Amino acid sequence: MFFRAQEPGLWTAGPDDGHPLVLIHGIRLSAHMWVPVTARLPGTYRVTACDLPGHGALLDHHFTLDGAIERVAAAVREATAATGRKPVVAGSSLGGVAALAYGAHLHDRAAGLFVHGATLRTDGPLLILHRAAALVQRRLGGQRAHRFNAQVLRRALPAESYQAVMAGGLSPRGFAEAIDAVRHQDMLSVAARVTTPVVFANGLDDPLLRLQERQFLDRVRRAGTPARLVHVPGPHLLPLTDPGTYGRVLGRVHAELMMMAGRAT
């Protein structure tokens, strides 16, 4: 499956009679990070991937959480209009934060939420590492930060994933803006407002994101919303380091969320 541009920052793949699936990318990346994963999904899925503000085709926009929610909403509207069904919304890292925030604000428009690598209190001390990284990005400046990020990703990723990431472009400025935007948000309170079924997932090699995962799960369940927590093999960047495994995880989580949505109804 190959991406088709629907409008700036909105990409689709797969047949319109497929299961609708919205994918939200991670920090400083773009919707194109999902190309290797999408290529491994069965033809029974219809994918809509969006660029968040300050990333990809929307590089000139400033990142805000409200703006990110609107971009997810645009992708959900597109997926629903094309397929006639509510999509599952899946996000990784910053995309998982955006998916959870979307579910708290527009909870009746998605069939379920898959939140991968995003169970971290953004208003707490654990974000200090991300804030330090954002400060380094600023001090490096645009071009040097871009070269640094590109070198790190070239070493860490398979060639296919690296090429997909670079095709969509990197956004060091978007990294710093996103960290500034989310560090004032109480994401546990956001999780408590979600009424759409949720599956939280963290990598077995991603210990930082596992420290507070039970708190997020408990907050959602306390609100009476169906929720599960699963662990998947690999690191934080699993969609890029092993798109085949991530594609299989997506398929299983999609089926689980559809069953959870049916029980909730």
PDB file of C-alpha atoms in Angstrom:
ATOM      1  CA  MET A   1       0.000   0.000   0.000  1.00  0.00           C
ATOM      2  CA  PHE A   2       1.329   3.431  -0.950  1.00  0.00           C
ATOM      3  CA  PHE A   3       0.400   6.823   0.466  1.00  0.00           C
ATOM      4  CA  ARG A   4      -1.863   9.132  -1.529  1.00  0.00           C
ATOM      5  CA  ALA A   5      -1.984  12.838  -0.660  1.00  0.00           C
ATOM      6  CA  GLN A   6      -5.556  13.960   0.126  1.00  0.00           C
ATOM      7  CA  GLU A   7      -4.605  17.472   1.269  1.00  0.00           C
ATOM      8  CA  PRO A   8      -1.473  19.016   2.809  1.00  0.00           C
ATOM      9  CA  GLY A   9      -0.531  16.865   5.768  1.00  0.00           C
ATOM     10  CA  LEU A  10      -3.111  14.121   5.174  1.00  0.00           C
ATOM     11  CA  TRP A  11      -2.209  10.827   3.493  1.00  0.00           C
ATOM     12  CA  THR A  12      -4.167   7.659   2.773  1.00  0.00           C
ATOM     13  CA  ALA A  13      -3.523   4.098   1.622  1.00  0.00           C
ATOM     14  CA  GLY A  14      -5.622   1.002   1.000  1.00  0.00           C
ATOM     15  CA  PRO A  15      -9.152   0.371  -0.284  1.00  0.00           C
ATOM     16  CA  ASP A  16     -12.146   2.400   0.886  1.00  0.00           C
ATOM     17  CA  ASP A  17     -13.926  -0.796   1.941  1.00  0.00           C
ATOM     18  CA  GLY A  18     -11.078  -1.686   4.323  1.00  0.00           C
ATOM     19  CA  HIS A  19     -11.041  -1.365   8.097  1.00  0.00           C
ATOM     20  CA  PRO A  20     -10.439   2.353   8.816  1.00  0.00           C
ATOM     21  CA  LEU A  21      -7.230   3.032  10.745  1.00  0.00           C
ATOM     22  CA  VAL A  22      -5.799   6.466  11.634  1.00  0.00           C
ATOM     23  CA  LEU A  23      -2.054   6.614  12.357  1.00  0.00           C
ATOM     24  CA  ILE A  24      -0.334   9.463  14.238  1.00  0.00           C
ATOM     25  CA  HIS A  25       3.424   9.889  14.097  1.00  0.00           C
ATOM     26  CA  GLY A  26       5.993  10.551  16.811  1.00  0.00           C
ATOM     27  CA  ILE A  27       7.872  13.694  17.768  1.00  0.00           C
ATOM     28  CA  ARG A  28      10.047  15.452  15.126  1.00  0.00           C
ATOM     29  CA  LEU A  29       8.927  12.894  12.492  1.00  0.00           C
ATOM     30  CA  SER A  30       5.979  12.906  10.050  1.00  0.00           C
ATOM     31  CA  ALA A  31       3.199  10.725   8.678  1.00  0.00           C
ATOM     32  CA  HIS A  32       5.754   9.124   6.353  1.00  0.00           C
ATOM     33  CA  MET A  33       7.220   7.192   9.283  1.00  0.00           C
ATOM     34  CA  TRP A  34       4.232   4.857   8.791  1.00  0.00           C
ATOM     35  CA  VAL A  35       5.072   3.893   5.191  1.00  0.00           C
ATOM     36  CA  PRO A  36       7.015   0.700   6.134  1.00  0.00           C
ATOM     37  CA  VAL A  37       4.306  -0.371   8.612  1.00  0.00           C
ATOM     38  CA  THR A  38       1.515   0.364   6.138  1.00  0.00           C
ATOM     39  CA  ALA A  39       3.308  -1.656   3.451  1.00  0.00           C
ATOM     40  CA  ARG A  40       3.115  -4.693   5.735  1.00  0.00           C
ATOM     41  CA  LEU A  41      -0.561  -4.411   6.650  1.00  0.00           C
ATOM     42  CA  PRO A  42      -3.035  -6.665   4.862  1.00  0.00           C
ATOM     43  CA  GLY A  43      -5.138  -5.124   2.112  1.00  0.00           C
ATOM     44  CA  THR A  44      -8.124  -5.301   4.444  1.00  0.00           C
ATOM     45  CA  TYR A  45      -7.054  -2.006   6.098  1.00  0.00           C
ATOM     46  CA  ARG A  46      -7.649   1.533   4.947  1.00  0.00           C
ATOM     47  CA  VAL A  47      -5.050   3.875   6.473  1.00  0.00           C
ATOM     48  CA  THR A  48      -5.233   7.623   7.048  1.00  0.00           C
ATOM     49  CA  ALA A  49      -2.033   9.211   8.388  1.00  0.00           C
ATOM     50  CA  CYS A  50      -1.788  12.862   9.392  1.00  0.00           C
ATOM     51  CA  ASP A  51       1.084  15.283   9.919  1.00  0.00           C
ATOM     52  CA  LEU A  52       0.919  17.100  13.251  1.00  0.00           C
ATOM     53  CA  PRO A  53       1.523  20.880  13.378  1.00  0.00           C
ATOM     54  CA  GLY A  54       5.212  21.739  13.078  1.00  0.00           C
ATOM     55  CA  HIS A  55       5.963  18.434  11.347  1.00  0.00           C
ATOM     56  CA  GLY A  56       6.020  17.078   7.797  1.00  0.00           C
ATOM     57  CA  ALA A  57       3.919  19.081   5.354  1.00  0.00           C
ATOM     58  CA  LEU A  58       2.865  21.366   8.239  1.00  0.00           C
ATOM     59  CA  LEU A  59       6.411  22.346   9.153  1.00  0.00           C
ATOM     60  CA  ASP A  60       5.557  26.061   9.031  1.00  0.00           C
ATOM     61  CA  HIS A  61       2.810  25.677  11.655  1.00  0.00           C
ATOM     62  CA  HIS A  62       3.553  25.958  15.361  1.00  0.00           C
ATOM     63  CA  PHE A  63       2.787  22.894  17.469  1.00  0.00           C
ATOM     64  CA  THR A  64       0.009  23.129  20.051  1.00  0.00           C
ATOM     65  CA  LEU A  65      -1.928  20.278  21.623  1.00  0.00           C
ATOM     66  CA  ASP A  66      -5.196  21.807  20.417  1.00  0.00           C
ATOM     67  CA  GLY A  67      -3.756  21.952  16.920  1.00  0.00           C
ATOM     68  CA  ALA A  68      -2.695  18.308  17.178  1.00  0.00           C
ATOM     69  CA  ILE A  69      -6.206  17.315  18.273  1.00  0.00           C
ATOM     70  CA  GLU A  70      -7.641  19.105  15.246  1.00  0.00           C
ATOM     71  CA  ARG A  71      -5.238  17.287  12.911  1.00  0.00           C
ATOM     72  CA  VAL A  72      -6.326  13.932  14.372  1.00  0.00           C
ATOM     73  CA  ALA A  73      -9.947  15.045  14.026  1.00  0.00           C
ATOM     74  CA  ALA A  74      -9.348  15.872  10.345  1.00  0.00           C
ATOM     75  CA  ALA A  75      -7.898  12.395   9.788  1.00  0.00           C
ATOM     76  CA  VAL A  76     -10.832  10.770  11.590  1.00  0.00           C
ATOM     77  CA  ARG A  77     -13.322  12.768   9.492  1.00  0.00           C
ATOM     78  CA  GLU A  78     -11.546  11.700   6.311  1.00  0.00           C
ATOM     79  CA  ALA A  79     -11.455   8.030   7.331  1.00  0.00           C
ATOM     80  CA  THR A  80     -15.114   8.021   8.377  1.00  0.00           C
ATOM     81  CA  ALA A  81     -16.263   9.758   5.198  1.00  0.00           C
ATOM     82  CA  ALA A  82     -14.288   7.352   2.980  1.00  0.00           C
ATOM     83  CA  THR A  83     -15.328   4.112   4.697  1.00  0.00           C
ATOM     84  CA  GLY A  84     -18.625   4.964   6.411  1.00  0.00           C
ATOM     85  CA  ARG A  85     -17.248   3.594   9.702  1.00  0.00           C
ATOM     86  CA  LYS A  86     -15.521   4.916  12.801  1.00  0.00           C
ATOM     87  CA  PRO A  87     -11.763   4.295  12.695  1.00  0.00           C
ATOM     88  CA  VAL A  88      -9.359   3.010  15.293  1.00  0.00           C
ATOM     89  CA  VAL A  89      -6.907   5.811  16.128  1.00  0.00           C
ATOM     90  CA  ALA A  90      -3.349   4.627  16.780  1.00  0.00           C
ATOM     91  CA  GLY A  91      -0.497   6.881  17.851  1.00  0.00           C
ATOM     92  CA  SER A  92       3.086   6.295  18.918  1.00  0.00           C
ATOM     93  CA  SER A  93       5.027   8.521  21.355  1.00  0.00           C
ATOM     94  CA  LEU A  94       3.826  12.100  20.721  1.00  0.00           C
ATOM     95  CA  GLY A  95       1.195  10.529  18.476  1.00  0.00           C
ATOM     96  CA  GLY A  96      -0.011   8.504  21.454  1.00  0.00           C
ATOM     97  CA  VAL A  97      -0.323  11.708  23.500  1.00  0.00           C
ATOM     98  CA  ALA A  98      -2.323  13.268  20.656  1.00  0.00           C
ATOM     99  CA  ALA A  99      -4.550  10.167  20.376  1.00  0.00           C
ATOM    100  CA  LEU A 100      -5.318  10.224  24.091  1.00  0.00           C
ATOM    101  CA  ALA A 101      -6.044  13.962  24.035  1.00  0.00           C
ATOM    102  CA  TYR A 102      -8.289  13.476  21.009  1.00  0.00           C
ATOM    103  CA  GLY A 103     -10.177  10.730  22.836  1.00  0.00           C
ATOM    104  CA  ALA A 104     -10.750  13.032  25.816  1.00  0.00           C
ATOM    105  CA  HIS A 105     -12.190  15.830  23.668  1.00  0.00           C
ATOM    106  CA  LEU A 106     -13.971  14.072  20.780  1.00  0.00           C
ATOM    107  CA  HIS A 107     -14.622  10.705  22.353  1.00  0.00           C
ATOM    108  CA  ASP A 108     -17.602   9.591  20.282  1.00  0.00           C
ATOM    109  CA  ARG A 109     -15.978   9.712  16.845  1.00  0.00           C
ATOM    110  CA  ALA A 110     -13.420   6.882  17.049  1.00  0.00           C
ATOM    111  CA  ALA A 111     -14.025   3.168  17.577  1.00  0.00           C
ATOM    112  CA  GLY A 112     -10.987   2.824  19.833  1.00  0.00           C
ATOM    113  CA  LEU A 113      -7.584   4.247  20.745  1.00  0.00           C
ATOM    114  CA  PHE A 114      -4.203   2.539  20.565  1.00  0.00           C
ATOM    115  CA  VAL A 115      -1.736   4.521  22.685  1.00  0.00           C
ATOM    116  CA  HIS A 116       1.824   3.275  22.201  1.00  0.00           C
ATOM    117  CA  GLY A 117       4.815   4.624  24.099  1.00  0.00           C
ATOM    118  CA  ALA A 118       2.953   7.546  25.676  1.00  0.00           C
ATOM    119  CA  THR A 119       2.209   6.650  29.316  1.00  0.00           C
ATOM    120  CA  LEU A 120       4.299   9.447  30.801  1.00  0.00           C
ATOM    121  CA  ARG A 121       3.125  12.316  32.965  1.00  0.00           C
ATOM    122  CA  THR A 122       4.183  15.270  30.859  1.00  0.00           C
ATOM    123  CA  ASP A 123       3.846  17.637  33.831  1.00  0.00           C
ATOM    124  CA  GLY A 124       6.130  15.540  36.044  1.00  0.00           C
ATOM    125  CA  PRO A 125       9.864  15.168  36.683  1.00  0.00           C
ATOM    126  CA  LEU A 126      10.295  12.275  34.232  1.00  0.00           C
ATOM    127  CA  LEU A 127       9.964  14.752  31.362  1.00  0.00           C
ATOM    128  CA  ILE A 128      13.245  16.400  32.383  1.00  0.00           C
ATOM    129  CA  LEU A 129      15.197  14.224  29.931  1.00  0.00           C
ATOM    130  CA  HIS A 130      12.969  15.336  27.069  1.00  0.00           C
ATOM    131  CA  ARG A 131      13.258  18.984  28.112  1.00  0.00           C
ATOM    132  CA  ALA A 132      17.037  18.665  28.187  1.00  0.00           C
ATOM    133  CA  ALA A 133      16.972  17.168  24.685  1.00  0.00           C
ATOM    134  CA  ALA A 134      14.777  20.048  23.490  1.00  0.00           C
ATOM    135  CA  LEU A 135      17.272  22.547  24.928  1.00  0.00           C
ATOM    136  CA  VAL A 136      20.112  20.818  23.070  1.00  0.00           C
ATOM    137  CA  GLN A 137      18.097  20.999  19.832  1.00  0.00           C
ATOM    138  CA  ARG A 138      17.604  24.741  20.285  1.00  0.00           C
ATOM    139  CA  ARG A 139      21.270  25.386  21.032  1.00  0.00           C
ATOM    140  CA  LEU A 140      22.424  23.381  18.045  1.00  0.00           C
ATOM    141  CA  GLY A 141      20.326  25.493  15.693  1.00  0.00           C
ATOM    142  CA  GLY A 142      18.171  24.302  12.823  1.00  0.00           C
ATOM    143  CA  GLN A 143      20.720  22.905  10.365  1.00  0.00           C
ATOM    144  CA  ARG A 144      23.075  21.350  12.926  1.00  0.00           C
ATOM    145  CA  ALA A 145      20.163  19.795  14.829  1.00  0.00           C
ATOM    146  CA  HIS A 146      18.817  18.355  11.576  1.00  0.00           C
ATOM    147  CA  ARG A 147      22.190  16.800  10.704  1.00  0.00           C
ATOM    148  CA  PHE A 148      22.577  15.409  14.217  1.00  0.00           C
ATOM    149  CA  ASN A 149      19.099  13.829  14.203  1.00  0.00           C
ATOM    150  CA  ALA A 150      19.634  12.391  10.729  1.00  0.00           C
ATOM    151  CA  GLN A 151      22.943  10.791  11.770  1.00  0.00           C
ATOM    152  CA  VAL A 152      21.413   9.233  14.891  1.00  0.00           C
ATOM    153  CA  LEU A 153      18.465   7.804  12.958  1.00  0.00           C
ATOM    154  CA  ARG A 154      20.673   6.505  10.137  1.00  0.00           C
ATOM    155  CA  ARG A 155      22.614   4.421  12.673  1.00  0.00           C
ATOM    156  CA  ALA A 156      19.531   3.250  14.579  1.00  0.00           C
ATOM    157  CA  LEU A 157      17.078   2.343  11.809  1.00  0.00           C
ATOM    158  CA  PRO A 158      16.828  -0.106   8.918  1.00  0.00           C
ATOM    159  CA  ALA A 159      17.424   1.563   5.559  1.00  0.00           C
ATOM    160  CA  GLU A 160      13.728   1.356   4.596  1.00  0.00           C
ATOM    161  CA  SER A 161      12.583   3.141   7.749  1.00  0.00           C
ATOM    162  CA  TYR A 162      15.336   5.758   7.512  1.00  0.00           C
ATOM    163  CA  GLN A 163      14.382   6.569   3.919  1.00  0.00           C
ATOM    164  CA  ALA A 164      10.709   6.884   4.889  1.00  0.00           C
ATOM    165  CA  VAL A 165      11.551   9.217   7.774  1.00  0.00           C
ATOM    166  CA  MET A 166      13.756  11.425   5.617  1.00  0.00           C
ATOM    167  CA  ALA A 167      11.159  11.520   2.833  1.00  0.00           C
ATOM    168  CA  GLY A 168       8.750  13.186   5.254  1.00  0.00           C
ATOM    169  CA  GLY A 169      11.444  15.377   6.776  1.00  0.00           C
ATOM    170  CA  LEU A 170      12.681  15.966  10.316  1.00  0.00           C
ATOM    171  CA  SER A 171      11.583  18.790  12.590  1.00  0.00           C
ATOM    172  CA  PRO A 172      14.012  19.683  15.408  1.00  0.00           C
ATOM    173  CA  ARG A 173      11.966  22.846  16.032  1.00  0.00           C
ATOM    174  CA  GLY A 174       8.814  20.745  16.283  1.00  0.00           C
ATOM    175  CA  PHE A 175      10.529  18.648  18.961  1.00  0.00           C
ATOM    176  CA  ALA A 176      11.145  21.652  21.200  1.00  0.00           C
ATOM    177  CA  GLU A 177       7.688  23.133  20.570  1.00  0.00           C
ATOM    178  CA  ALA A 178       5.933  19.854  21.333  1.00  0.00           C
ATOM    179  CA  ILE A 179       7.810  19.395  24.610  1.00  0.00           C
ATOM    180  CA  ASP A 180       6.922  22.959  25.642  1.00  0.00           C
ATOM    181  CA  ALA A 181       3.277  22.397  24.724  1.00  0.00           C
ATOM    182  CA  VAL A 182       2.732  19.123  26.566  1.00  0.00           C
ATOM    183  CA  ARG A 183       4.721  19.800  29.743  1.00  0.00           C
ATOM    184  CA  HIS A 184       1.888  21.936  31.109  1.00  0.00           C
ATOM    185  CA  GLN A 185      -0.698  19.186  30.531  1.00  0.00           C
ATOM    186  CA  ASP A 186      -1.847  16.757  33.220  1.00  0.00           C
ATOM    187  CA  MET A 187      -2.167  13.702  30.998  1.00  0.00           C
ATOM    188  CA  LEU A 188      -3.578  11.571  33.810  1.00  0.00           C
ATOM    189  CA  SER A 189      -6.538  13.967  34.009  1.00  0.00           C
ATOM    190  CA  VAL A 190      -6.811  13.769  30.230  1.00  0.00           C
ATOM    191  CA  ALA A 191      -6.886   9.958  30.445  1.00  0.00           C
ATOM    192  CA  ALA A 192      -9.678  10.140  33.034  1.00  0.00           C
ATOM    193  CA  ARG A 193     -11.919  11.911  30.479  1.00  0.00           C
ATOM    194  CA  VAL A 194     -11.577   9.250  27.785  1.00  0.00           C
ATOM    195  CA  THR A 195     -14.706   7.191  27.151  1.00  0.00           C
ATOM    196  CA  THR A 196     -13.511   5.389  24.007  1.00  0.00           C
ATOM    197  CA  PRO A 197     -11.973   1.912  24.568  1.00  0.00           C
ATOM    198  CA  VAL A 198      -8.197   2.131  24.955  1.00  0.00           C
ATOM    199  CA  VAL A 199      -5.275  -0.245  24.586  1.00  0.00           C
ATOM    200  CA  PHE A 200      -2.048   1.070  26.104  1.00  0.00           C
ATOM    201  CA  ALA A 201       1.187  -0.525  24.899  1.00  0.00           C
ATOM    202  CA  ASN A 202       4.826  -0.107  25.837  1.00  0.00           C
ATOM    203  CA  GLY A 203       7.959  -1.821  24.622  1.00  0.00           C
ATOM    204  CA  LEU A 204       9.751  -4.312  26.821  1.00  0.00           C
ATOM    205  CA  ASP A 205      12.922  -2.315  26.083  1.00  0.00           C
ATOM    206  CA  ASP A 206      11.293   1.026  26.949  1.00  0.00           C
ATOM    207  CA  PRO A 207      11.544   1.161  30.776  1.00  0.00           C
ATOM    208  CA  LEU A 208      10.954   4.910  31.209  1.00  0.00           C
ATOM    209  CA  LEU A 209       7.500   4.727  29.631  1.00  0.00           C
ATOM    210  CA  ARG A 210       6.560   1.726  31.792  1.00  0.00           C
ATOM    211  CA  LEU A 211       7.064   3.517  35.107  1.00  0.00           C
ATOM    212  CA  GLN A 212       3.642   5.188  35.115  1.00  0.00           C
ATOM    213  CA  GLU A 213       1.677   2.914  32.792  1.00  0.00           C
ATOM    214  CA  ARG A 214      -0.486   1.443  35.564  1.00  0.00           C
ATOM    215  CA  GLN A 215      -1.551   4.931  36.630  1.00  0.00           C
ATOM    216  CA  PHE A 216      -2.871   5.641  33.139  1.00  0.00           C
ATOM    217  CA  LEU A 217      -4.641   2.300  32.943  1.00  0.00           C
ATOM    218  CA  ASP A 218      -6.272   2.846  36.352  1.00  0.00           C
ATOM    219  CA  ARG A 219      -7.446   6.368  35.495  1.00  0.00           C
ATOM    220  CA  VAL A 220      -9.202   5.196  32.342  1.00  0.00           C
ATOM    221  CA  ARG A 221     -10.774   2.186  34.049  1.00  0.00           C
ATOM    222  CA  ARG A 222     -11.925   4.291  37.005  1.00  0.00           C
ATOM    223  CA  ALA A 223     -13.938   6.365  34.545  1.00  0.00           C
ATOM    224  CA  GLY A 224     -15.727   3.171  33.475  1.00  0.00           C
ATOM    225  CA  THR A 225     -13.982   2.981  30.108  1.00  0.00           C
ATOM    226  CA  PRO A 226     -12.760  -0.409  28.796  1.00  0.00           C
ATOM    227  CA  ALA A 227      -8.957  -0.420  28.799  1.00  0.00           C
ATOM    228  CA  ARG A 228      -6.074  -2.857  28.515  1.00  0.00           C
ATOM    229  CA  LEU A 229      -2.323  -2.665  28.985  1.00  0.00           C
ATOM    230  CA  VAL A 230      -0.028  -4.800  26.840  1.00  0.00           C
ATOM    231  CA  HIS A 231       3.727  -5.091  26.429  1.00  0.00           C
ATOM    232  CA  VAL A 232       5.305  -5.556  23.034  1.00  0.00           C
ATOM    233  CA  PRO A 233       8.826  -6.645  22.113  1.00  0.00           C
ATOM    234  CA  GLY A 234      11.385  -3.993  21.293  1.00  0.00           C
ATOM    235  CA  PRO A 235      12.223  -0.345  22.004  1.00  0.00           C
ATOM    236  CA  HIS A 236      10.357   2.958  21.934  1.00  0.00           C
ATOM    237  CA  LEU A 237      10.890   3.293  18.171  1.00  0.00           C
ATOM    238  CA  LEU A 238       9.414  -0.134  17.374  1.00  0.00           C
ATOM    239  CA  PRO A 239       7.322   1.155  14.398  1.00  0.00           C
ATOM    240  CA  LEU A 240      10.633   2.132  12.773  1.00  0.00           C
ATOM    241  CA  THR A 241      13.049  -0.502  14.064  1.00  0.00           C
ATOM    242  CA  ASP A 242      10.715  -3.423  13.277  1.00  0.00           C
ATOM    243  CA  PRO A 243       7.739  -2.365  11.137  1.00  0.00           C
ATOM    244  CA  GLY A 244       6.744  -5.984  10.542  1.00  0.00           C
ATOM    245  CA  THR A 245       6.282  -6.708  14.231  1.00  0.00           C
ATOM    246  CA  TYR A 246       4.490  -3.404  14.740  1.00  0.00           C
ATOM    247  CA  GLY A 247       2.146  -4.172  11.858  1.00  0.00           C
ATOM    248  CA  ARG A 248       1.208  -7.471  13.482  1.00  0.00           C
ATOM    249  CA  VAL A 249       0.655  -5.700  16.807  1.00  0.00           C
ATOM    250  CA  LEU A 250      -1.604  -3.180  15.062  1.00  0.00           C
ATOM    251  CA  GLY A 251      -3.686  -5.965  13.583  1.00  0.00           C
ATOM    252  CA  ARG A 252      -4.179  -7.682  16.931  1.00  0.00           C
ATOM    253  CA  VAL A 253      -4.915  -4.448  18.784  1.00  0.00           C
ATOM    254  CA  HIS A 254      -7.398  -3.373  16.101  1.00  0.00           C
ATOM    255  CA  ALA A 255      -9.323  -6.621  16.542  1.00  0.00           C
ATOM    256  CA  GLU A 256      -9.209  -6.279  20.336  1.00  0.00           C
ATOM    257  CA  LEU A 257     -10.460  -2.688  20.266  1.00  0.00           C
ATOM    258  CA  MET A 258     -13.340  -3.592  17.975  1.00  0.00           C
ATOM    259  CA  MET A 259     -14.386  -6.327  20.413  1.00  0.00           C
ATOM    260  CA  MET A 260     -14.035  -3.910  23.352  1.00  0.00           C
ATOM    261  CA  ALA A 261     -16.138  -1.332  21.512  1.00  0.00           C
ATOM    262  CA  GLY A 262     -18.810  -3.946  20.881  1.00  0.00           C
ATOM    263  CA  ARG A 263     -18.943  -4.909  24.531  1.00  0.00           C
ATOM    264  CA  ALA A 264     -19.037  -1.255  25.610  1.00  0.00           C
ATOM    265  CA  THR A 265     -21.963  -0.610  23.273  1.00  0.00           C
TER     266      THR A 265
END
